[in-house]
PDB file of C-alpha atoms in Angstrom:
ATOM      1  CA  UNK A   1      -4.492 -52.419 -53.399  1.00 65.00           C
ATOM      2  CA  UNK A   2      -1.129 -51.049 -54.304  1.00 84.00           C
ATOM      3  CA  UNK A   3      -2.509 -47.707 -55.983  1.00 87.00           C
ATOM      4  CA  UNK A   4      -4.728 -46.965 -52.792  1.00 87.00           C
ATOM      5  CA  UNK A   5      -1.678 -47.252 -50.623  1.00 88.00           C
ATOM      6  CA  UNK A   6       0.567 -45.039 -53.027  1.00 90.00           C
ATOM      7  CA  UNK A   7      -2.154 -42.352 -52.842  1.00 92.00           C
ATOM      8  CA  UNK A   8      -2.843 -42.761 -49.242  1.00 92.00           C
ATOM      9  CA  UNK A   9       1.192 -42.254 -48.852  1.00 93.00           C
ATOM     10  CA  UNK A  10       0.847 -39.187 -51.165  1.00 93.00           C
ATOM     11  CA  UNK A  11      -1.856 -37.424 -48.885  1.00 94.00           C
ATOM     12  CA  UNK A  12       0.194 -38.298 -45.826  1.00 94.00           C
ATOM     13  CA  UNK A  13       3.307 -36.792 -47.243  1.00 94.00           C
ATOM     14  CA  UNK A  14       1.509 -33.478 -48.209  1.00 93.00           C
ATOM     15  CA  UNK A  15      -0.203 -33.320 -44.910  1.00 92.00           C
ATOM     16  CA  UNK A  16       2.634 -33.927 -42.874  1.00 91.00           C
ATOM     17  CA  UNK A  17       5.047 -31.468 -45.160  1.00 92.00           C
ATOM     18  CA  UNK A  18       2.296 -28.822 -44.746  1.00 89.00           C
ATOM     19  CA  UNK A  19       2.251 -28.994 -40.926  1.00 87.00           C
ATOM     20  CA  UNK A  20       6.216 -29.100 -40.812  1.00 90.00           C
ATOM     21  CA  UNK A  21       6.292 -25.795 -43.246  1.00 92.00           C
ATOM     22  CA  UNK A  22       4.128 -24.052 -40.644  1.00 89.00           C
ATOM     23  CA  UNK A  23       5.638 -25.619 -37.547  1.00 92.00           C
ATOM     24  CA  UNK A  24       5.878 -22.214 -35.306  1.00 92.00           C
ATOM     25  CA  UNK A  25       2.195 -21.368 -36.160  1.00 93.00           C
ATOM     26  CA  UNK A  26       0.707 -24.864 -35.459  1.00 91.00           C
ATOM     27  CA  UNK A  27       2.521 -25.065 -32.240  1.00 94.00           C
ATOM     28  CA  UNK A  28       1.145 -21.744 -31.152  1.00 96.00           C
ATOM     29  CA  UNK A  29      -2.281 -22.634 -32.152  1.00 95.00           C
ATOM     30  CA  UNK A  30      -2.040 -25.879 -30.256  1.00 95.00           C
ATOM     31  CA  UNK A  31      -0.956 -24.409 -27.109  1.00 98.00           C
ATOM     32  CA  UNK A  32      -3.516 -21.812 -27.435  1.00 98.00           C
ATOM     33  CA  UNK A  33      -6.283 -24.372 -27.660  1.00 98.00           C
ATOM     34  CA  UNK A  34      -4.826 -26.527 -24.988  1.00 98.00           C
ATOM     35  CA  UNK A  35      -4.999 -23.487 -22.722  1.00 98.00           C
ATOM     36  CA  UNK A  36      -8.848 -22.770 -23.758  1.00 99.00           C
ATOM     37  CA  UNK A  37      -9.838 -26.328 -23.264  1.00 99.00           C
ATOM     38  CA  UNK A  38      -7.983 -26.193 -19.949  1.00 99.00           C
ATOM     39  CA  UNK A  39      -9.829 -23.182 -18.836  1.00 99.00           C
ATOM     40  CA  UNK A  40     -13.379 -24.373 -20.044  1.00 99.00           C
ATOM     41  CA  UNK A  41     -12.978 -27.436 -18.269  1.00 98.00           C
ATOM     42  CA  UNK A  42     -11.890 -25.715 -14.668  1.00 99.00           C
ATOM     43  CA  UNK A  43     -15.169 -23.349 -15.120  1.00 98.00           C
ATOM     44  CA  UNK A  44     -17.055 -26.391 -15.731  1.00 99.00           C
ATOM     45  CA  UNK A  45     -15.594 -28.124 -12.966  1.00 98.00           C
ATOM     46  CA  UNK A  46     -16.103 -25.180 -10.547  1.00 98.00           C
ATOM     47  CA  UNK A  47     -19.519 -24.467 -11.468  1.00 98.00           C
ATOM     48  CA  UNK A  48     -20.678 -28.090 -11.067  1.00 98.00           C
ATOM     49  CA  UNK A  49     -19.014 -28.657  -7.718  1.00 98.00           C
ATOM     50  CA  UNK A  50     -20.643 -25.271  -6.688  1.00 98.00           C
ATOM     51  CA  UNK A  51     -23.918 -26.329  -7.919  1.00 97.00           C
ATOM     52  CA  UNK A  52     -23.876 -29.723  -5.966  1.00 97.00           C
ATOM     53  CA  UNK A  53     -22.539 -27.996  -2.807  1.00 96.00           C
ATOM     54  CA  UNK A  54     -25.532 -25.383  -3.209  1.00 96.00           C
ATOM     55  CA  UNK A  55     -27.835 -28.232  -3.329  1.00 95.00           C
ATOM     56  CA  UNK A  56     -26.609 -30.079  -0.424  1.00 95.00           C
ATOM     57  CA  UNK A  57     -26.681 -27.122   1.705  1.00 93.00           C
ATOM     58  CA  UNK A  58     -30.208 -25.900   0.527  1.00 92.00           C
ATOM     59  CA  UNK A  59     -31.689 -29.105   1.306  1.00 92.00           C
ATOM     60  CA  UNK A  60     -31.517 -28.286   4.821  1.00 90.00           C
ATOM     61  CA  UNK A  61     -32.440 -24.436   4.661  1.00 86.00           C
ATOM     62  CA  UNK A  62     -35.957 -23.319   5.469  1.00 82.00           C
ATOM     63  CA  UNK A  63     -38.369 -22.325   2.994  1.00 84.00           C
ATOM     64  CA  UNK A  64     -39.234 -18.874   4.489  1.00 83.00           C
ATOM     65  CA  UNK A  65     -37.169 -16.727   6.367  1.00 80.00           C
ATOM     66  CA  UNK A  66     -38.956 -13.984   8.340  1.00 81.00           C
ATOM     67  CA  UNK A  67     -36.703 -11.187   9.048  1.00 83.00           C
ATOM     68  CA  UNK A  68     -36.998  -7.148  10.058  1.00 86.00           C
ATOM     69  CA  UNK A  69     -35.109  -4.240   9.400  1.00 88.00           C
ATOM     70  CA  UNK A  70     -32.711  -2.584  11.810  1.00 84.00           C
ATOM     71  CA  UNK A  71     -30.488   0.119  11.040  1.00 87.00           C
ATOM     72  CA  UNK A  72     -30.801  -0.563   7.375  1.00 85.00           C
ATOM     73  CA  UNK A  73     -30.363  -3.893   7.467  1.00 88.00           C
ATOM     74  CA  UNK A  74     -32.201  -7.477   7.503  1.00 86.00           C
ATOM     75  CA  UNK A  75     -32.000  -9.184  11.131  1.00 86.00           C
ATOM     76  CA  UNK A  76     -33.589 -12.384  12.163  1.00 82.00           C
ATOM     77  CA  UNK A  77     -36.521 -11.817  14.357  1.00 83.00           C
ATOM     78  CA  UNK A  78     -35.317 -13.096  18.110  1.00 76.00           C
ATOM     79  CA  UNK A  79     -38.022 -15.823  19.294  1.00 68.00           C
TER      80      UNK A  79
END
C-alpha cells in the first residue's frame, strides 16, 4: 500500500509541476475552451428554442396557402 501511495504522489507531483510551469499557457487554453463551450451552448439553446417556437406556431398554420402575384409580389387572394 505504501508503494502505491508513493507512486501516486510522484505522478501527482509531476502533473502539478507541469501545470505550474506552463501556467499562462494553461490559463489561456482554459479560457479559450470555456468561451467555445459557452458559445456552443448558447447556439444550441437558441436553436432549440426557435425550433420549439416554430413547431408551436406551425400547428395552427394552414397546409396550403393560395396566393396571386401582384406587382411582382405574392399576396393573398381576397375572398
